[in-house]
Amino acid sequence: MTTIEAAAQSTTQNNRKKTVLSGIQPTGILHIGNYIGALSVWVANQHLYNNLFMIANLHALTIPEAVKANELRENARRVAALYIAAGLDPKEVVIFLQSDVPAHAYLAWILTCCTPMGWLERMTQFKTKASQSETVGTGLFTYPALQAADILIYKADYVPVGDDQNQHVEITRDIAQRFNSLFGEVFPLPGTLNRSSGARVMGLDDPTAKMSKSIAETRKSHAISLLDTPSTIKKAIMSAVTDAGSETRFEHASPGVKNLLTIYEVMSGEERSAIEEKFVGKGYGFLKRELLDLVVRTLEPIQTRYKEIREREGYLDELLAQGAARASAIADKTLEEVRRLTGV
Ligand code: TYM
């Protein structure tokens, strides 16, 4: 695992900008955990790397019972629009739908064949998701091989993600190594890029669980979505779990309070010492009101740009078509190498 601060020291190799790939599943509206752990990091570092950011719509099929075609299409466009609204510059970065670049699924099959079942059985996300479904599809099990294909098809150097995805990047390295030793050196081993603070934003209603899109669908005050109104945000923050005390120092605060402080830290960009000074002895009500103000101010410009993007006729279609063409040009080259080495 590399922190963003450390990776910023190493953005080129042989004078070539390093490559970054990441993605988000379009399974619901993005929340501030997705924004803090992933999207805001992509935006902040977009000028340092060659970047590819995809909308992982094939991954959304791993729980097919939850899929409605129209909803999936709409969610995918919403995620694409939010990428740009949050600050990704489409001239600087490649934005595309995973399903528009068939080489991902093709390479995923080849990598699946190189992945021992034992490695997949150890994946904690698989264990959690499988325990929540009655029928577990094979796609849910082989999900990490598709994710490895997403990353390796672009020979990515870095994968900026929240820390819940670290195990998926680790297995990507193992799969790359196994392919390389079986067929020949094709894939560099990618590194994970995590924030040093904010890599795991917790649920506001339950600070022992990661803020998640699926929980947010059934529990109103669990998360804050990037498109929430100020009054919805207010309800979620003002009812966030804290404790009976008044401790606002990061290292001593209870999990709920630490979560609020962390969101404040990342969104304000202020130093921890300044934040602690600001909140000491003021009670949790003050912390919540200040955080509410900050979250609303952070999301407002994103929501305004989002609206504009959605109203521009044909804009997203063109952007995604261009993104798919640019991504395919790179992906097809890697696939050609893989086909030659494997003999298919
Ligand atoms: P997904 O859609 O669950 O999450 C998208 C990104 O948001 C981060 N994230 C969080 N970060 C901090 N706190 C949270 N509470 C939080 N919840 C989510 C995730 O870590 C992720 O960075 N399998 C991936 C999508 C994917 C992908 C890839 C990612 C498919 N192929 C290749 C990177 C590279 C997923 O389901 O993310």
Short mmCIF file of C-alpha atoms and ligand atoms in Angstrom, two decimals:
data_model
loop_
_atom_site.label_atom_id
_atom_site.label_comp_id
_atom_site.label_asym_id
_atom_site.label_seq_id
_atom_site.Cartn_x
_atom_site.Cartn_y
_atom_site.Cartn_z
CA MET A 1 0.00 0.00 0.00
CA THR A 2 1.31 3.43 -0.92
CA THR A 3 -0.09 6.65 0.50
CA ILE A 4 -0.94 9.40 -1.92
CA GLU A 5 1.75 11.59 -0.42
CA ALA A 6 4.43 8.95 -1.14
CA ALA A 7 3.17 8.23 -4.67
CA ALA A 8 3.32 11.93 -5.54
CA GLN A 9 7.12 11.56 -5.28
CA SER A 10 7.11 8.95 -8.01
CA THR A 11 4.88 9.91 -10.92
CA THR A 12 7.09 9.01 -13.85
CA GLN A 13 9.16 6.06 -14.98
CA ASN A 14 11.80 6.51 -17.72
CA ASN A 15 10.29 9.96 -18.27
CA ARG A 16 6.92 8.36 -18.99
CA LYS A 17 4.01 9.44 -16.82
CA LYS A 18 2.78 6.52 -14.73
CA THR A 19 -0.64 5.07 -15.45
CA VAL A 20 -3.55 5.14 -13.02
CA LEU A 21 -6.75 3.12 -13.34
CA SER A 22 -9.74 3.00 -11.05
CA GLY A 23 -13.49 2.61 -11.17
CA ILE A 24 -16.78 2.69 -9.30
CA GLN A 25 -19.73 0.33 -9.61
CA PRO A 26 -22.93 2.05 -10.77
CA THR A 27 -25.06 0.27 -8.19
CA GLY A 28 -26.54 3.38 -6.54
CA ILE A 29 -25.84 7.07 -6.08
CA LEU A 30 -22.27 7.80 -5.06
CA HIS A 31 -21.85 8.81 -1.44
CA ILE A 32 -19.26 10.91 0.35
CA GLY A 33 -17.29 7.72 1.16
CA ASN A 34 -16.81 7.10 -2.58
CA TYR A 35 -15.95 10.77 -3.00
CA ILE A 36 -13.45 10.93 -0.15
CA GLY A 37 -11.83 7.49 -0.60
CA ALA A 38 -11.66 7.53 -4.39
CA LEU A 39 -13.07 10.30 -6.57
CA SER A 40 -11.54 13.30 -4.77
CA VAL A 41 -8.15 11.56 -4.87
CA TRP A 42 -8.45 11.02 -8.63
CA VAL A 43 -9.33 14.68 -9.10
CA ALA A 44 -6.46 15.95 -6.94
CA ASN A 45 -3.84 13.85 -8.77
CA GLN A 46 -5.19 13.87 -12.32
CA HIS A 47 -2.37 16.04 -13.69
CA LEU A 48 0.35 13.75 -12.34
CA TYR A 49 -0.53 10.58 -14.25
CA ASN A 50 -2.04 9.09 -17.38
CA ASN A 51 -5.48 8.33 -16.01
CA LEU A 52 -8.27 5.94 -16.90
CA PHE A 53 -11.47 6.00 -14.86
CA MET A 54 -14.18 3.55 -15.71
CA ILE A 55 -17.73 2.92 -14.66
CA ALA A 56 -17.68 -0.74 -13.60
CA ASN A 57 -21.06 -1.77 -14.99
CA LEU A 58 -20.03 -5.40 -15.66
CA HIS A 59 -19.21 -5.75 -11.98
CA ALA A 60 -22.74 -4.57 -11.19
CA LEU A 61 -24.05 -7.79 -12.79
CA THR A 62 -22.43 -9.97 -10.13
CA ILE A 63 -25.64 -9.66 -8.12
CA PRO A 64 -28.06 -10.09 -11.05
CA GLU A 65 -31.16 -10.18 -8.84
CA ALA A 66 -30.54 -6.49 -8.04
CA VAL A 67 -30.20 -5.42 -11.69
CA LYS A 68 -32.87 -3.62 -13.69
CA ALA A 69 -31.60 -2.74 -17.17
CA ASN A 70 -32.96 0.82 -17.28
CA GLU A 71 -31.73 1.56 -13.80
CA LEU A 72 -28.25 0.24 -14.57
CA ARG A 73 -28.05 2.36 -17.73
CA GLU A 74 -29.21 5.46 -15.84
CA ASN A 75 -26.91 4.82 -12.87
CA ALA A 76 -23.93 4.40 -15.20
CA ARG A 77 -24.62 7.79 -16.82
CA ARG A 78 -25.12 9.35 -13.40
CA VAL A 79 -21.73 8.07 -12.26
CA ALA A 80 -20.07 9.37 -15.45
CA ALA A 81 -21.66 12.80 -14.93
CA LEU A 82 -20.58 12.83 -11.27
CA TYR A 83 -16.99 12.03 -12.26
CA ILE A 84 -16.90 15.22 -14.29
CA ALA A 85 -19.01 17.27 -11.88
CA ALA A 86 -16.58 16.36 -9.07
CA GLY A 87 -13.72 17.82 -11.09
CA LEU A 88 -12.26 15.21 -13.44
CA ASP A 89 -11.18 16.97 -16.62
CA PRO A 90 -12.31 14.87 -19.62
CA LYS A 91 -9.49 16.37 -21.69
CA GLU A 92 -6.97 15.14 -19.16
CA VAL A 93 -8.43 11.74 -18.24
CA VAL A 94 -10.14 8.88 -20.06
CA ILE A 95 -13.67 8.16 -18.79
CA PHE A 96 -15.46 5.10 -20.14
CA LEU A 97 -17.92 2.30 -19.48
CA GLN A 98 -16.25 -1.02 -18.68
CA SER A 99 -18.70 -2.83 -21.00
CA ASP A 100 -17.67 -0.61 -23.94
CA VAL A 101 -14.18 -2.14 -23.95
CA PRO A 102 -14.71 -5.87 -24.58
CA ALA A 103 -11.03 -6.61 -23.99
CA HIS A 104 -11.72 -6.43 -20.22
CA ALA A 105 -14.08 -9.42 -20.32
CA TYR A 106 -11.78 -11.29 -22.71
CA LEU A 107 -8.72 -10.86 -20.49
CA ALA A 108 -10.83 -11.63 -17.41
CA TRP A 109 -11.49 -15.12 -18.79
CA ILE A 110 -7.80 -15.76 -19.38
CA LEU A 111 -6.93 -14.49 -15.89
CA THR A 112 -9.73 -16.57 -14.35
CA CYS A 113 -7.99 -19.62 -15.79
CA CYS A 114 -4.77 -18.54 -14.04
CA THR A 115 -6.42 -17.95 -10.64
CA PRO A 116 -6.50 -20.78 -8.08
CA MET A 117 -9.88 -21.14 -6.33
CA GLY A 118 -8.21 -20.88 -2.91
CA TRP A 119 -7.19 -17.28 -3.63
CA LEU A 120 -10.78 -16.32 -4.45
CA GLU A 121 -12.14 -18.16 -1.42
CA ARG A 122 -10.08 -15.90 0.83
CA MET A 123 -11.64 -12.65 -0.44
CA THR A 124 -13.45 -10.96 2.44
CA GLN A 125 -15.86 -9.04 0.16
CA PHE A 126 -16.90 -12.31 -1.46
CA LYS A 127 -17.50 -13.91 1.94
CA THR A 128 -19.61 -10.95 3.11
CA LYS A 129 -21.64 -10.60 -0.09
CA ALA A 130 -22.12 -14.36 -0.46
CA SER A 131 -23.45 -14.59 3.10
CA GLN A 132 -26.12 -12.01 2.20
CA SER A 133 -27.47 -13.78 -0.92
CA GLU A 134 -29.45 -16.96 -1.23
CA THR A 135 -27.96 -17.91 -4.60
CA VAL A 136 -24.36 -17.01 -5.14
CA GLY A 137 -23.43 -16.54 -8.80
CA THR A 138 -20.08 -17.71 -10.12
CA GLY A 139 -19.47 -14.11 -11.26
CA LEU A 140 -19.47 -12.95 -7.64
CA PHE A 141 -16.79 -15.55 -6.94
CA THR A 142 -14.59 -14.67 -9.94
CA TYR A 143 -15.21 -10.91 -9.56
CA PRO A 144 -11.53 -10.25 -8.57
CA ALA A 145 -10.29 -11.73 -11.87
CA LEU A 146 -12.42 -9.19 -13.77
CA GLN A 147 -11.09 -6.43 -11.53
CA ALA A 148 -7.55 -7.68 -12.19
CA ALA A 149 -8.26 -7.54 -15.93
CA ASP A 150 -9.53 -3.94 -15.58
CA ILE A 151 -6.22 -2.95 -14.03
CA LEU A 152 -3.77 -5.13 -15.96
CA ILE A 153 -5.19 -4.48 -19.44
CA TYR A 154 -3.79 -0.91 -19.09
CA LYS A 155 -0.62 -2.06 -17.31
CA ALA A 156 -1.58 0.37 -14.55
CA ASP A 157 1.09 1.40 -12.05
CA TYR A 158 -1.34 2.68 -9.42
CA VAL A 159 -4.91 1.97 -8.35
CA PRO A 160 -6.36 4.76 -6.16
CA VAL A 161 -9.13 3.27 -4.00
CA GLY A 162 -10.63 3.23 -0.53
CA ASP A 163 -9.02 0.64 1.74
CA ASP A 164 -11.88 -1.87 1.31
CA GLN A 165 -10.44 -2.53 -2.17
CA ASN A 166 -6.87 -3.24 -1.05
CA GLN A 167 -7.35 -6.99 -1.04
CA HIS A 168 -8.55 -6.82 -4.65
CA VAL A 169 -5.40 -4.99 -5.70
CA GLU A 170 -3.25 -7.49 -3.78
CA ILE A 171 -4.83 -10.43 -5.61
CA THR A 172 -4.34 -8.51 -8.88
CA ARG A 173 -0.61 -8.55 -8.19
CA ASP A 174 -0.72 -12.29 -7.43
CA ILE A 175 -2.66 -13.00 -10.62
CA ALA A 176 -0.28 -10.85 -12.69
CA GLN A 177 2.70 -12.71 -11.26
CA ARG A 178 1.11 -16.06 -11.97
CA PHE A 179 0.32 -15.10 -15.57
CA ASN A 180 3.84 -13.71 -16.07
CA SER A 181 5.46 -16.87 -14.76
CA LEU A 182 3.21 -19.15 -16.83
CA PHE A 183 3.31 -17.30 -20.15
CA GLY A 184 5.90 -14.49 -20.07
CA GLU A 185 6.39 -11.05 -18.59
CA VAL A 186 3.48 -8.90 -19.70
CA PHE A 187 2.09 -7.24 -16.63
CA PRO A 188 3.79 -4.82 -14.22
CA LEU A 189 2.63 -5.25 -10.63
CA PRO A 190 0.25 -2.42 -9.68
CA GLY A 191 0.35 -0.59 -6.35
CA THR A 192 -2.59 0.54 -4.25
CA LEU A 193 -2.98 4.24 -3.56
CA ASN A 194 -4.87 5.04 -0.34
CA ARG A 195 -5.46 8.29 1.50
CA SER A 196 -3.59 8.41 4.81
CA SER A 197 -6.83 9.72 6.37
CA GLY A 198 -10.32 9.01 5.00
CA ALA A 199 -9.56 5.74 3.21
CA ARG A 200 -12.54 4.20 5.03
CA VAL A 201 -15.45 6.51 5.83
CA MET A 202 -17.84 4.84 8.27
CA GLY A 203 -21.64 4.81 8.32
CA LEU A 204 -23.10 7.84 10.11
CA ASP A 205 -25.75 5.68 11.81
CA ASP A 206 -23.28 2.90 12.63
CA PRO A 207 -19.61 3.87 12.84
CA THR A 208 -18.56 0.22 13.10
CA ALA A 209 -19.58 -0.43 9.46
CA LYS A 210 -18.13 1.10 6.28
CA MET A 211 -20.42 3.64 4.59
CA SER A 212 -21.92 1.64 1.73
CA LYS A 213 -24.21 2.21 -1.26
CA SER A 214 -26.25 -0.90 -0.58
CA ILE A 215 -26.92 -0.13 3.11
CA ALA A 216 -27.82 3.47 2.13
CA GLU A 217 -30.70 2.13 0.03
CA THR A 218 -32.54 0.92 3.10
CA ARG A 219 -31.23 3.18 5.90
CA LYS A 220 -31.82 6.91 5.26
CA SER A 221 -29.29 8.29 7.75
CA HIS A 222 -26.49 5.85 6.94
CA ALA A 223 -24.79 7.88 4.22
CA ILE A 224 -24.74 11.25 2.48
CA SER A 225 -25.14 10.96 -1.26
CA LEU A 226 -23.44 13.45 -3.56
CA LEU A 227 -26.86 14.54 -4.81
CA ASP A 228 -28.59 14.92 -1.42
CA THR A 229 -30.40 18.17 -0.60
CA PRO A 230 -29.20 20.29 2.35
CA SER A 231 -32.18 19.18 4.43
CA THR A 232 -31.42 15.47 3.86
CA ILE A 233 -27.77 16.09 4.69
CA LYS A 234 -28.83 17.91 7.85
CA LYS A 235 -30.95 14.97 9.01
CA ALA A 236 -28.08 12.51 8.45
CA ILE A 237 -25.42 14.61 10.17
CA MET A 238 -27.52 15.81 13.11
CA SER A 239 -28.60 12.23 13.86
CA ALA A 240 -25.10 10.75 13.42
CA VAL A 241 -24.02 8.44 16.24
CA THR A 242 -21.65 10.03 18.77
CA ASP A 243 -21.42 9.28 22.52
CA ALA A 244 -22.34 10.79 25.88
CA GLY A 245 -19.03 12.62 26.35
CA SER A 246 -17.35 15.59 24.66
CA GLU A 247 -13.98 14.26 23.38
CA THR A 248 -12.98 15.78 20.02
CA ARG A 249 -9.30 14.84 19.76
CA PHE A 250 -8.74 12.44 16.83
CA GLU A 251 -6.81 9.84 18.79
CA HIS A 252 -9.20 9.76 21.78
CA ALA A 253 -12.59 10.29 20.13
CA SER A 254 -15.15 7.49 19.94
CA PRO A 255 -15.58 5.89 16.46
CA GLY A 256 -18.61 8.02 15.49
CA VAL A 257 -16.97 11.30 16.49
CA LYS A 258 -13.66 10.33 14.86
CA ASN A 259 -15.58 9.64 11.65
CA LEU A 260 -17.14 13.12 11.71
CA LEU A 261 -13.76 14.70 12.45
CA THR A 262 -12.17 12.76 9.57
CA ILE A 263 -14.82 13.87 7.08
CA TYR A 264 -14.24 17.43 8.32
CA GLU A 265 -10.46 17.04 7.98
CA VAL A 266 -10.57 15.77 4.41
CA MET A 267 -13.19 18.21 3.14
CA SER A 268 -11.64 21.29 4.81
CA GLY A 269 -8.02 20.41 4.10
CA GLU A 270 -7.18 21.82 7.56
CA GLU A 271 -4.48 20.41 9.84
CA ARG A 272 -5.58 18.09 12.67
CA SER A 273 -4.16 20.41 15.32
CA ALA A 274 -6.19 23.36 13.99
CA ILE A 275 -9.34 21.21 13.88
CA GLU A 276 -8.83 20.00 17.44
CA GLU A 277 -8.33 23.55 18.62
CA LYS A 278 -11.48 24.67 16.85
CA PHE A 279 -13.70 21.98 18.40
CA VAL A 280 -12.26 21.52 21.89
CA GLY A 281 -14.84 22.01 24.64
CA LYS A 282 -17.61 23.08 22.23
CA GLY A 283 -19.77 19.93 22.30
CA TYR A 284 -20.81 17.64 19.46
CA GLY A 285 -23.68 19.92 18.37
CA PHE A 286 -21.16 22.55 17.27
CA LEU A 287 -19.03 19.96 15.44
CA LYS A 288 -22.12 18.70 13.61
CA ARG A 289 -23.29 22.18 12.60
CA GLU A 290 -19.85 23.11 11.27
CA LEU A 291 -19.60 19.81 9.41
CA LEU A 292 -23.06 20.28 7.93
CA ASP A 293 -22.07 23.69 6.61
CA LEU A 294 -18.84 22.30 5.13
CA VAL A 295 -20.50 19.29 3.47
CA VAL A 296 -23.22 21.45 1.91
CA ARG A 297 -20.60 23.92 0.63
CA THR A 298 -18.51 21.08 -0.80
CA LEU A 299 -21.41 19.37 -2.57
CA GLU A 300 -23.16 22.49 -3.89
CA PRO A 301 -20.81 23.20 -6.84
CA ILE A 302 -20.71 19.47 -7.69
CA GLN A 303 -24.52 19.38 -7.81
CA THR A 304 -24.67 22.53 -9.97
CA ARG A 305 -22.17 21.13 -12.49
CA TYR A 306 -23.95 17.77 -12.40
CA LYS A 307 -27.23 19.41 -13.44
CA GLU A 308 -25.55 21.30 -16.28
CA ILE A 309 -23.91 18.13 -17.58
CA ARG A 310 -27.18 16.19 -17.52
CA GLU A 311 -28.92 18.98 -19.43
CA ARG A 312 -26.34 19.08 -22.24
CA GLU A 313 -27.90 17.06 -25.04
CA GLY A 314 -25.59 14.35 -26.40
CA TYR A 315 -22.61 15.43 -24.25
CA LEU A 316 -22.28 12.25 -22.17
CA ASP A 317 -22.80 9.95 -25.17
CA GLU A 318 -20.00 11.64 -27.04
CA LEU A 319 -17.71 11.68 -24.03
CA LEU A 320 -18.24 7.98 -23.30
CA ALA A 321 -17.76 7.06 -26.97
CA GLN A 322 -14.46 8.96 -27.07
CA GLY A 323 -13.40 7.43 -23.77
CA ALA A 324 -14.16 3.92 -25.04
CA ALA A 325 -12.14 4.53 -28.20
CA ARG A 326 -9.13 5.86 -26.27
CA ALA A 327 -9.27 3.02 -23.73
CA SER A 328 -9.75 0.34 -26.41
CA ALA A 329 -6.66 1.51 -28.29
CA ILE A 330 -4.52 0.70 -25.22
CA ALA A 331 -6.45 -2.39 -24.11
CA ASP A 332 -6.40 -4.04 -27.54
CA LYS A 333 -2.61 -3.81 -27.70
CA THR A 334 -2.22 -5.62 -24.38
CA LEU A 335 -4.76 -8.22 -25.42
CA GLU A 336 -2.80 -8.86 -28.62
CA GLU A 337 0.33 -9.55 -26.55
CA VAL A 338 -1.64 -11.89 -24.28
CA ARG A 339 -3.17 -13.74 -27.24
CA ARG A 340 0.26 -14.25 -28.80
CA LEU A 341 1.78 -15.59 -25.57
CA THR A 342 -1.15 -17.87 -24.71
CA GLY A 343 -1.62 -19.15 -28.25
CA VAL A 344 -5.31 -18.32 -28.56
P1 TYM B 1 -17.15 0.50 -5.17
O1 TYM B 1 -18.09 0.90 -6.25
O2 TYM B 1 -17.67 -0.29 -4.03
O3 TYM B 1 -16.46 1.79 -4.57
C1 TYM B 1 -15.87 2.76 -5.39
C2 TYM B 1 -14.69 3.39 -4.71
O4 TYM B 1 -15.09 4.03 -3.50
C3 TYM B 1 -14.33 3.53 -2.41
N1 TYM B 1 -15.19 3.47 -1.23
C4 TYM B 1 -14.89 4.06 -0.07
N2 TYM B 1 -13.85 4.79 0.33
C5 TYM B 1 -13.86 5.27 1.60
N3 TYM B 1 -14.89 5.02 2.48
C6 TYM B 1 -15.96 4.28 2.11
N4 TYM B 1 -16.95 4.07 2.95
C7 TYM B 1 -15.99 3.77 0.79
N5 TYM B 1 -16.90 3.01 0.11
C8 TYM B 1 -16.37 2.83 -1.13
C9 TYM B 1 -13.90 2.14 -2.83
O5 TYM B 1 -12.79 1.70 -2.11
C10 TYM B 1 -13.62 2.37 -4.30
O6 TYM B 1 -12.35 2.94 -4.47
N6 TYM B 1 -14.71 -3.34 -7.18
C11 TYM B 1 -14.77 -1.90 -7.14
C12 TYM B 1 -14.92 -1.26 -8.52
C13 TYM B 1 -13.87 -1.68 -9.48
C14 TYM B 1 -12.50 -1.23 -9.48
C15 TYM B 1 -11.90 -1.89 -10.60
C16 TYM B 1 -11.78 -0.38 -8.67
C17 TYM B 1 -14.02 -2.53 -10.52
N7 TYM B 1 -12.84 -2.67 -11.21
C18 TYM B 1 -10.55 -1.70 -10.89
C19 TYM B 1 -10.43 -0.18 -8.97
C20 TYM B 1 -9.83 -0.85 -10.08
C21 TYM B 1 -15.98 -1.50 -6.31
O7 TYM B 1 -16.93 -2.21 -6.20
O8 TYM B 1 -15.90 -0.23 -5.80
#
